[in-house]
Structures are given as C-alpha cells and as structure tokens.
Coordinates of C-alpha atoms and ligand atoms in Angstrom, one line a residue:
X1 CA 0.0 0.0 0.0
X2 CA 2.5 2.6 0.9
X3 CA 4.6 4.0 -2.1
X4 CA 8.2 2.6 -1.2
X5 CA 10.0 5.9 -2.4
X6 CA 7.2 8.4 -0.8
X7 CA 9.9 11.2 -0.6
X8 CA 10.9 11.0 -4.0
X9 CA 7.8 11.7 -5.4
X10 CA 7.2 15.0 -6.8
X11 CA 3.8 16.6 -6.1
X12 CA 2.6 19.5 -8.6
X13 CA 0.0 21.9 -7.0
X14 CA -2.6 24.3 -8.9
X15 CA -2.1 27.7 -7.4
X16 CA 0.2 29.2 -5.6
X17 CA -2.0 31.4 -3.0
X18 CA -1.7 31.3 0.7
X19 CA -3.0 27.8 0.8
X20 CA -0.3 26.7 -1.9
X21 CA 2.3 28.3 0.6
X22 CA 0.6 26.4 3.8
X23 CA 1.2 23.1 1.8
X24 CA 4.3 23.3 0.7
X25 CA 5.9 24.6 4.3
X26 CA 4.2 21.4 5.1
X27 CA 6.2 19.2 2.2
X28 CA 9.3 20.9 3.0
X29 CA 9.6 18.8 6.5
X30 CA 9.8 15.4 4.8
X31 CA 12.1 17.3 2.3
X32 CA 9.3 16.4 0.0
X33 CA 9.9 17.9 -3.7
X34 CA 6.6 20.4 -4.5
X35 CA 5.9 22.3 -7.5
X36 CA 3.7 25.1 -8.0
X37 CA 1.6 26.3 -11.2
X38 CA 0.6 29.7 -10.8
X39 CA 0.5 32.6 -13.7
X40 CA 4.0 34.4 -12.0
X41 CA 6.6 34.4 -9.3
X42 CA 4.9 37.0 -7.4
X43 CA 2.3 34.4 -5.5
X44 CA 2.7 33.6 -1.8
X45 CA 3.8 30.1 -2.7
X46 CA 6.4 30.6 -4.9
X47 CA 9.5 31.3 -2.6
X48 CA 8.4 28.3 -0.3
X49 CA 8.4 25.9 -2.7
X50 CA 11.9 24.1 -4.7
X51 CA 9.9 24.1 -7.9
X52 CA 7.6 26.8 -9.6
X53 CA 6.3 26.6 -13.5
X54 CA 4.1 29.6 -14.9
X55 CA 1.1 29.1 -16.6
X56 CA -2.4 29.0 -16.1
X57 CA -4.5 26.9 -14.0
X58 CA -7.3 27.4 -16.0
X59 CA -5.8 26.5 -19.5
X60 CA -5.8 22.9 -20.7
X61 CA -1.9 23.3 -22.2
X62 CA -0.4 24.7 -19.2
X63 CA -1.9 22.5 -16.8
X64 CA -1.4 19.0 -18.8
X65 CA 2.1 19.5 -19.2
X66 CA 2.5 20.8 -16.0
X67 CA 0.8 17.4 -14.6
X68 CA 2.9 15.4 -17.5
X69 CA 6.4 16.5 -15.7
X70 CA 5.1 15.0 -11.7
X71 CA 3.7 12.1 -10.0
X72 CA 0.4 13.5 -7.7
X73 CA -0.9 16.2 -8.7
X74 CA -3.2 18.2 -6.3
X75 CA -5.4 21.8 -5.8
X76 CA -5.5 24.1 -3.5
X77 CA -8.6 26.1 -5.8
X78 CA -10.9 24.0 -7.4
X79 CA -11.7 26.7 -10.5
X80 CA -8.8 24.8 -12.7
X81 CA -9.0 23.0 -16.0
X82 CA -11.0 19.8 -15.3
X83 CA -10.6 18.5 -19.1
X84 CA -6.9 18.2 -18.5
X85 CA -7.1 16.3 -15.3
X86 CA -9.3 13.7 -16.8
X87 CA -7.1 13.3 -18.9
X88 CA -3.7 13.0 -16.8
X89 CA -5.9 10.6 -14.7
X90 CA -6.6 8.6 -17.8
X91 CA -2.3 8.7 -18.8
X92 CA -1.2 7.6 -15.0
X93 CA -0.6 10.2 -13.2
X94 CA -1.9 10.4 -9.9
X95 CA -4.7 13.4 -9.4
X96 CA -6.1 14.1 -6.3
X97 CA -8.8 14.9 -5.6
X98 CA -10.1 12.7 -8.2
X99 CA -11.2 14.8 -11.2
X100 CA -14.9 13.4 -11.0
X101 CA -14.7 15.2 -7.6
X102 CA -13.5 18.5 -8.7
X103 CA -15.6 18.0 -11.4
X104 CA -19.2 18.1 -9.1
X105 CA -17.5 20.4 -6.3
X106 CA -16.5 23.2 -9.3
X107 CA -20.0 24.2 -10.3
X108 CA -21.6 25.2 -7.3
X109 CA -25.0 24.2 -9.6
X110 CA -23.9 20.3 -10.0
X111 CA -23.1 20.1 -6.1
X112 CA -27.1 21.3 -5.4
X113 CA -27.8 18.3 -7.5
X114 CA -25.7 16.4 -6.1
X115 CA -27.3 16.9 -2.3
X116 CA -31.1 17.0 -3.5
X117 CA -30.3 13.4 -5.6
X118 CA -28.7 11.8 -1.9
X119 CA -31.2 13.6 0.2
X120 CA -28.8 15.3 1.8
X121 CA -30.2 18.5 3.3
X122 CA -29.7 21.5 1.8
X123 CA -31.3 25.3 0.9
X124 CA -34.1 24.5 -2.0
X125 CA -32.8 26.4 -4.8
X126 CA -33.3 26.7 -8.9
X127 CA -30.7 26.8 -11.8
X128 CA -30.7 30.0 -13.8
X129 CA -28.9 30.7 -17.1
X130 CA -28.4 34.5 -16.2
X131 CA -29.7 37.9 -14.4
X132 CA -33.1 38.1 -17.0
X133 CA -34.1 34.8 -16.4
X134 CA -34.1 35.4 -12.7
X135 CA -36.0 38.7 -13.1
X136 CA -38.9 36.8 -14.8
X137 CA -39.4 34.2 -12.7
X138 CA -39.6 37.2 -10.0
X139 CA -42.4 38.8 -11.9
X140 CA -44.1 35.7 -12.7
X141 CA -44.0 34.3 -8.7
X142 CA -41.4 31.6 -9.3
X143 CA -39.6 33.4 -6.7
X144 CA -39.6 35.2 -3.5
X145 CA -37.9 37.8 -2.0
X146 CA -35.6 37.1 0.4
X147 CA -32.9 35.0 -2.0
X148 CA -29.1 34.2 -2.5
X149 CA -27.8 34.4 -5.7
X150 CA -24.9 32.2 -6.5
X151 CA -22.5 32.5 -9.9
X152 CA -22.3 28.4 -10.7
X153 CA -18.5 29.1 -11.1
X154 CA -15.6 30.9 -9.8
X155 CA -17.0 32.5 -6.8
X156 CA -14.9 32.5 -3.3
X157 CA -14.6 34.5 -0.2
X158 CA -17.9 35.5 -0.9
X159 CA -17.5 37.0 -4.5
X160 CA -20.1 35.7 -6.6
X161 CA -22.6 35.8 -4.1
X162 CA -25.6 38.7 -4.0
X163 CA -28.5 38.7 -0.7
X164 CA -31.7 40.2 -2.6
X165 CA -34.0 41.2 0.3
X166 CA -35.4 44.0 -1.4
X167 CA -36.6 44.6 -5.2
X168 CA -33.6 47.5 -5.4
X169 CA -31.4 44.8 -4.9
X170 CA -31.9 43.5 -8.0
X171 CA -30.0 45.1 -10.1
X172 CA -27.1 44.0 -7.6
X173 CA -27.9 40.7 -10.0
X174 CA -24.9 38.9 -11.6
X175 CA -25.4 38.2 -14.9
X176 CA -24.1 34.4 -15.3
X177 CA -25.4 30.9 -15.0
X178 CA -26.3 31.1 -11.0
X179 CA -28.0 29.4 -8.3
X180 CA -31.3 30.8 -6.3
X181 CA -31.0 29.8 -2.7
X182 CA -33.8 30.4 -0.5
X183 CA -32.0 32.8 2.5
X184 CA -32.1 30.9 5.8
X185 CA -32.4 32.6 9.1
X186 CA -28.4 31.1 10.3
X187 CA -28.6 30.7 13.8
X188 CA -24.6 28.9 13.7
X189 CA -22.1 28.5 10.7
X190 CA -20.0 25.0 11.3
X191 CA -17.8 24.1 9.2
X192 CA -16.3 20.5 9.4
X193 CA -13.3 19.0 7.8
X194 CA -12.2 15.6 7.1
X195 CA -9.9 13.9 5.7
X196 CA -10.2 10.5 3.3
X197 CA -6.4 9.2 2.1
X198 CA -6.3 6.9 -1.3
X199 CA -6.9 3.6 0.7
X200 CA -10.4 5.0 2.0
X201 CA -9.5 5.6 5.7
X202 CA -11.4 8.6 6.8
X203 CA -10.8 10.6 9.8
X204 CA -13.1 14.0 10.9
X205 CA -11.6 17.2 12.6
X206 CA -13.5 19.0 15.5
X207 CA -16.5 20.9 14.3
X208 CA -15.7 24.5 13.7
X209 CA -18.1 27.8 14.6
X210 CA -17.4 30.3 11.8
X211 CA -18.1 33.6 12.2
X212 CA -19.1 36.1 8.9
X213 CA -18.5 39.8 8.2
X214 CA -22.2 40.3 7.1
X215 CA -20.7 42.7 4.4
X216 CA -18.5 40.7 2.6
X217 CA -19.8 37.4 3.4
X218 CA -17.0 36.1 4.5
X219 CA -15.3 34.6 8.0
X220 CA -14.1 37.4 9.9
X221 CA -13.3 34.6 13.0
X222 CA -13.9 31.3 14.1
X223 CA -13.8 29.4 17.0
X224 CA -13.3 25.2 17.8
X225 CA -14.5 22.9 18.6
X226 CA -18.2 24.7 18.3
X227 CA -20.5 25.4 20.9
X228 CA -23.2 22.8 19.5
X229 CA -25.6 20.1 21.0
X230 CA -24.8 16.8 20.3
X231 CA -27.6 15.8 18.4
X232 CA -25.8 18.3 15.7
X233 CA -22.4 17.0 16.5
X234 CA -23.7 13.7 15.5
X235 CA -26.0 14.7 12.4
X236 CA -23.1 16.8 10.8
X237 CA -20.5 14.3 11.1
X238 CA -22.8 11.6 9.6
X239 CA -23.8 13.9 6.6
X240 CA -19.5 14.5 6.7
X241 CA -18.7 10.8 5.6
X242 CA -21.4 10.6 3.9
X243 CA -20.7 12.8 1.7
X244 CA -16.8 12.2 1.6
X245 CA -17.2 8.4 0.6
X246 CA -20.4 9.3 -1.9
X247 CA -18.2 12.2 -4.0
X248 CA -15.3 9.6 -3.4
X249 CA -12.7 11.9 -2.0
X250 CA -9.7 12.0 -2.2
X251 CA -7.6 14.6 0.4
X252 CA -9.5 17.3 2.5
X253 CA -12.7 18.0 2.5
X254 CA -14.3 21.1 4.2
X255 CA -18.1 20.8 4.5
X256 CA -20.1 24.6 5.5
X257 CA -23.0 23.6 7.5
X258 CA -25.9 26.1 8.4
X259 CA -28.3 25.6 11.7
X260 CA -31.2 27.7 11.4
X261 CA -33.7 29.4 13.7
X262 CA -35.2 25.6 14.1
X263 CA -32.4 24.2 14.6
X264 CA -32.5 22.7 11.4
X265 CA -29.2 21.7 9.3
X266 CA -28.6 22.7 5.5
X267 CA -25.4 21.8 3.7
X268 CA -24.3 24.9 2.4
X269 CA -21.0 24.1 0.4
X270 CA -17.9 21.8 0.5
X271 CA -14.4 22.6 -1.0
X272 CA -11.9 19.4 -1.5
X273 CA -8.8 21.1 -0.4
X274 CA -7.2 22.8 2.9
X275 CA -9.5 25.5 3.8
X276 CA -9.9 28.6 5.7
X277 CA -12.2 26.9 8.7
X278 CA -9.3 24.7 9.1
X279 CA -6.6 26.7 9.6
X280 CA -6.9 26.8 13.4
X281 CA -5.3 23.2 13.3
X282 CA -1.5 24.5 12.8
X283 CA -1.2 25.5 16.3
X284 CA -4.4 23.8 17.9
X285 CA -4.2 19.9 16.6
X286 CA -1.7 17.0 16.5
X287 CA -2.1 16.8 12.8
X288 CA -2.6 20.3 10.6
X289 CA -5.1 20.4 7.6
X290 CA -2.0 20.6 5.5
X291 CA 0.3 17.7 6.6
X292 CA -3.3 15.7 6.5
X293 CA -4.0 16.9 3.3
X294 CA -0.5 15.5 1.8
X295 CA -0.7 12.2 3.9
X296 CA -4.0 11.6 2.6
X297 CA -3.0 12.1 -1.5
X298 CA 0.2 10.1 -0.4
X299 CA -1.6 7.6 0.9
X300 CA 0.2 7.4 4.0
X301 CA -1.7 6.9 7.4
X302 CA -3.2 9.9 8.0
X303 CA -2.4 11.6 11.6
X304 CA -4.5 12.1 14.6
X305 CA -6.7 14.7 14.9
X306 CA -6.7 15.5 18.5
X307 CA -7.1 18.4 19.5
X308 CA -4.5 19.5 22.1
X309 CA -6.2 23.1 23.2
X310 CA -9.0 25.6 22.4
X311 CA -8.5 26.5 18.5
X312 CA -8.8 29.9 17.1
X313 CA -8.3 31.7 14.0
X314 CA -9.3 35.7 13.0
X315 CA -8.4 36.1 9.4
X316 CA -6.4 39.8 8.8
X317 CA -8.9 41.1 6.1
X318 CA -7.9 44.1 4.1
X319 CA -9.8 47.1 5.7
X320 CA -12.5 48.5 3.2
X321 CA -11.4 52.1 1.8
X322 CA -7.8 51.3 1.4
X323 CA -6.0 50.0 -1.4
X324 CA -2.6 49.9 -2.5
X325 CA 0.8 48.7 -0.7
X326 CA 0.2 46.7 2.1
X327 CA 0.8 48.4 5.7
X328 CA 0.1 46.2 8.7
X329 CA -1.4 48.3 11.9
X330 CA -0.8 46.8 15.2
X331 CA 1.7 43.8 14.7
X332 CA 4.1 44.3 18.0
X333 CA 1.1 44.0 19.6
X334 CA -0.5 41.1 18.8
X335 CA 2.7 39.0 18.9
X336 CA 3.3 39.6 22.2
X337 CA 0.1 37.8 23.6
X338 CA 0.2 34.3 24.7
X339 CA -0.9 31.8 22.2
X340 CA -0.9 34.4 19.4
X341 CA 0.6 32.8 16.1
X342 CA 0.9 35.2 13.0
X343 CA 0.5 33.7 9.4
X344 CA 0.6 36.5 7.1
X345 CA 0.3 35.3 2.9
X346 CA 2.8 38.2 2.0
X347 CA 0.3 40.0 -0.6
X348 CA 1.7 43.3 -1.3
X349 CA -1.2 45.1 -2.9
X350 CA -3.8 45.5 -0.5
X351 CA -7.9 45.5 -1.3
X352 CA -11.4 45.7 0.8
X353 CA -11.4 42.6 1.9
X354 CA -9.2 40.7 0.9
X355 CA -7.4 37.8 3.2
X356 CA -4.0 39.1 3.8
X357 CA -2.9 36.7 6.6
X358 CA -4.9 34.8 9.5
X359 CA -4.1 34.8 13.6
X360 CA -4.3 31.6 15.1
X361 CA -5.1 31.6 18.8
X362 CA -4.4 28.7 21.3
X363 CA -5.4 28.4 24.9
X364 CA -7.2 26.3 27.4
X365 CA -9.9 28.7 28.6
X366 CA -12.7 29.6 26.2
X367 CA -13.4 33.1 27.9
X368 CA -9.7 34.0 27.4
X369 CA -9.3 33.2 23.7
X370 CA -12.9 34.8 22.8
X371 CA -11.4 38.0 24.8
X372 CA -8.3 37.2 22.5
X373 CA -10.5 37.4 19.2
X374 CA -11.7 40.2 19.9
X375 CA -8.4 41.9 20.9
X376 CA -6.8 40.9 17.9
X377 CA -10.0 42.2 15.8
X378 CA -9.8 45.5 17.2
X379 CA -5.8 45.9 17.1
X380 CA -4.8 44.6 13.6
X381 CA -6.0 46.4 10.8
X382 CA -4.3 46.3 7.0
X383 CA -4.0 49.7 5.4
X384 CA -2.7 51.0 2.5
Ligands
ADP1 N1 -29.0 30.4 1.5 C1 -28.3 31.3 2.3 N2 -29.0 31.9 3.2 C2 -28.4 32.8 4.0 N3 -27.1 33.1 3.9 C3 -26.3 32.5 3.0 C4 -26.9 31.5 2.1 N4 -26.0 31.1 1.3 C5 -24.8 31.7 1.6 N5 -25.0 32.6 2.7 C6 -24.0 33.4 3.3 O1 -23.0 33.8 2.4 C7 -21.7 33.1 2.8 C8 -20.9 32.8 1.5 O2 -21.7 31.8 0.7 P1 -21.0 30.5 0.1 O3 -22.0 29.8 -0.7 O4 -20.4 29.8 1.2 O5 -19.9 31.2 -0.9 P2 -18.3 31.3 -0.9 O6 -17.9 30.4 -2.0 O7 -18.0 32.7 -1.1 O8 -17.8 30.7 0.5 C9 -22.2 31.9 3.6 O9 -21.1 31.5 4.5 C10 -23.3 32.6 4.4 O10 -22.9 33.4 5.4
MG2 MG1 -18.4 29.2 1.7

C-alpha cells in the first residue's frame, strides 16, 4: 500500500495562494519535492516551494504538461481546468482529488444536485442561465424575496454571491449561469473537515463555529470545537462521511454547514482542499489540515486529529477604503500575547477585503481566547 519511495515523489500543486504556501511549508519537512503552477513568481507560494512553473490553472496546455512533468498532482482552488485532469488521470498520473470530484465540487449548480439526488439537506434552490431569467421568474412568482444568488463558477470569499431582500437589490444581479437559494435565518455557521487518504480511511476534525462579516460574506473569526448540542455533532458528522465516501474523496474536504432558527441543518457548500475553517489546526491539533491533506493524497496513514487546546483563527482582512501597498497596523502587539501565532500570505497590494494573513489563537480557557478574538480584531487592521 504505501509508495516505497514516498519522498521522492514529486507533487505539482494548482495555485500558488496562501493555501499553496501552507502546503508546501508542510512538504518541506519530509524534504518532500513540490511544484507550483501559478501565472508568476509574485504568488505567496512561490519562494516556499523548490519548484515553480508559470502558466495558467485554467488553461488545458499549461496544466497538462505541467501534470505530465510530476507524480500527484493536487489543488488548492478548485476553478482549474478539469478536461486536462481527466485526462492525466486517464495517462497515470496520480490526481487528487479525483477529477470526477473536482468535477461536481466546481460548479456550485452540479453540487445542489448532487445533495437534493442523496437527500442530503440543503437550501431549496433553482438553476438559472443568467440575471433576465431570474427577473422573470420574479415577476411571474417563481420566486420570493428574500434569496441568495450564487455565480455556478468561480465565486470564493464571498465574491459571486448577492442577498436580494429587497426589489432594489436587484439590479445587484450577476449576470451568469447562477443558483437561487432560499436565505435561511443562520442561527450557527459550522464548518467541518475531514480527511479520506487513497486507501479510503477517513478521519473527521472537530467541528468549527465560523463567524461572517455580514458585508462581505466572508469569515471574519472562528472558533473550535463549536458550541453545539450533540444531536448536531452527531447529524453533521454523519452527513461529513457521507458525503466524503459518496463524492469519493480524495484529500480534504471542508463541509459549510448552516443551523437555522429551528435548529435545522442545510449543507451549504464543500471545497476538497485545505481550507480557511481549518486553519486553526496549525497550532491547535496533532495533525494540521495541510500535513493531512498530503498524507491523505500520499496515501500514508493519516495523523491524529486531536485536538491538544481551544482553537482559534481571526483572518487579517484588508480594511474597506484602502488599497494599495500593504501596511500592517498593530503587529508588536499582537505578537506579544500568549498563544498568538501570526501567518501573514505576503500580498503586497492590498484590497477591501481581501485575506492578507490569519491569527491563530491557542489556549485552554474559552473566555480567554474569545477575549483574544476580539483583541486581535480591534488591534490589527491592514491599510494601505
Ligand atoms: N442560502 C443562504 N441563506 C443565508 N445566507 C447565506 C446563504 N448562502 C450563503 N449565505 C451566506 O454567504 C456566505 C458565503 O456563501 P457561500 O456559498 O459559502 O460562498 P463562498 O464560495 O463565497 O464561500 C455563507 O457562508 C453565508 O454566510
Ligand atoms: Mg463558503
């Protein structure tokens, strides 16, 4: 089962963001040989890993030969060219996840589908081809205000989705194939990630409370393991494993959960790939997302998942009204409180919101890292 020359294998990752970067600091302890495909040398990834090619992840060329020239070839963004890992799959080469997952997981339209054909709980939604379409089913009461609109494709961090709670917002409308959600009152965000190596063994992380910046729909902290009952607990992991062994992962898997106002649970999304929610693990578990991630596609035993204290992660968000070269506000600081780890991506254009780095925050009290959050929210701000 396990590859006799593991460390001579030489794993090719799609994109070299912050997550790219996170993996291949990870590689670099078993000396492990990683190469990065990203358009240039100016992504976060680049100067931590031994190998970097440009092209672009999105173009059949660049990413066939690019997965021609390794042995495993993995993601860390699932909007890549899916024809030319189908067919590196079908020449040999290793690709994890598989590209039938990436496949489903890319199109935010096929993973609905996906749900509602397994009877997995999720939002009731509709398929739209673009912003008209949408319009006229308002008029003609197919749908009702409040809704989410979700592009099918290449939305993240919250880009690509639009809350229309009001008729003005319409014109807020993206104009692409989408999704229609119907908005649930969210009591709780969890988010829970597992882990399922080439042999099939499958192990779960802690369930993760995720906490949104209503504006930009996207995490501003989190906190694990969640404050939730254990009839949750043991619904959400269920739905986990099912859906890790049905989509037949491969690697990580991050799975958004909603709990509304009933207490019911939706599936809102999963990504197969390190992820945001589980960044908390580098200085709260045994075994981080990212050396899980590579033990999985290696097909190593995967490591435990224990969780040694109280994880916490803010992410350092670009503050809105300032773009340009990146100045970090409140650094000393931070770094001098206990259990305070610093991950910053190295981006040196700043935007509104955009993830520029993450805290991680350890500790054995839950009162004390909360107060922590919020310190850290209130002292670190990225200007330009
Ligand atoms: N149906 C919904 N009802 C209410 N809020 C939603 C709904 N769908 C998404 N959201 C909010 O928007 C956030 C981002 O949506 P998501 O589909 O996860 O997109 P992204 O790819 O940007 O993570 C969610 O975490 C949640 O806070
Ligand atoms: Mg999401």
């Amino acid at each position: 089962m396990y590859h006799k020359n593991l460390l001579n294998q030489q794993v090719g990752i799609l994109g070299g963001g912050q997550l790219g970067k996170m993996l291949a600091i990870e590689a670099a302890n078993w000396h492990l040989p990683v190469h990065i495909l990203d358009q240039n040398d100016d992504f976060p990834a680049v100067p931590y890993a031994p190998f970097f090619r440009a092209g672009d992840f999105k173009n059949y060329d660049d990413v066939y030969h690019f997965g021609k020239s390794i042995d495993i070839l993995t993601i860390e963004i699932e909007q890549i060219n899916i024809d030319a890992l189908f067919d590196l799959e079908k020449e040999g080469i290793k690709v994890y996840p598989k590209p039938s997952t990436v496949k489903v997981i890319q199109d935010k339209g096929l993973q609905k589908l996906f749900y509602q054909e397994r009877q997995i709980p999720t939002a009731p939604f509709q398929l739209f081809e673009n912003a008209k379409k949408i319009q006229n089913a308002f008029t003609n009461n197919q749908i009702k205000i409040p809704f989410v609109q979700k592009s099918r494709k290449d939305g993240y961090d919250g880009k690509g989705v639009v809350v229309v709670s009001r008729e003005k917002d319409f014109t807020n409308l993206l104009d692409c194939p989408s999704i229609i959600e119907e908005k649930i009152d969210i009591k709780k965000e969890i988010s829970i990630i597992v882990a399922r190596s080439v042999s099939g063994e499958l192990v779960h992380y802690e369930p993760v409370e995720q906490h949104f910046n209503q504006e930009a729909n996207l995490v501003s902290y989190l906190i694990c393991p969640a404050d939730i009952d254990h009839r949750h607990y043991m619904e959400m992991n269920k739905i986990a494993s099912l859906i890790a062994t049905e989509i037949d992962l491969v690697g990580l898997l991050a799975i958004e959960f909603f709990i509304d106002a009933n207490n019911d649970i939706y599936v809102n999304e999963v990504a197969p790939r390190p992820h945001n929610s589980g960044h908390h693990t580098q200085n709260s578990c045994e075994t981080s997302q990212f050396e899980q991630h590579l033990r999985a596609i290696l097909d190593i035993p995967l490591g435990s998942t224990r969780q040694h204290s109280i994880g916490a992660m803010v992410n350092i968000i670009g503050e809105p009204g300032y773009a340009g070269k990146t100045i970090y506000q409140g650094l000393e600081s931070i770094l001098s409180m206990e259990g305070v780890h610093l991950h910053l991506y190295g981006k040196t254009e700043t935007r509104p919101y955009r993830k520029m780095g993450h805290v991680n925050i350890s500790g054995a009290n839950r009162l004390k890292v909360l107060e922590n959050i919020e310190k850290i929210k209130s002292t670190l701000k990225v200007i330009s």
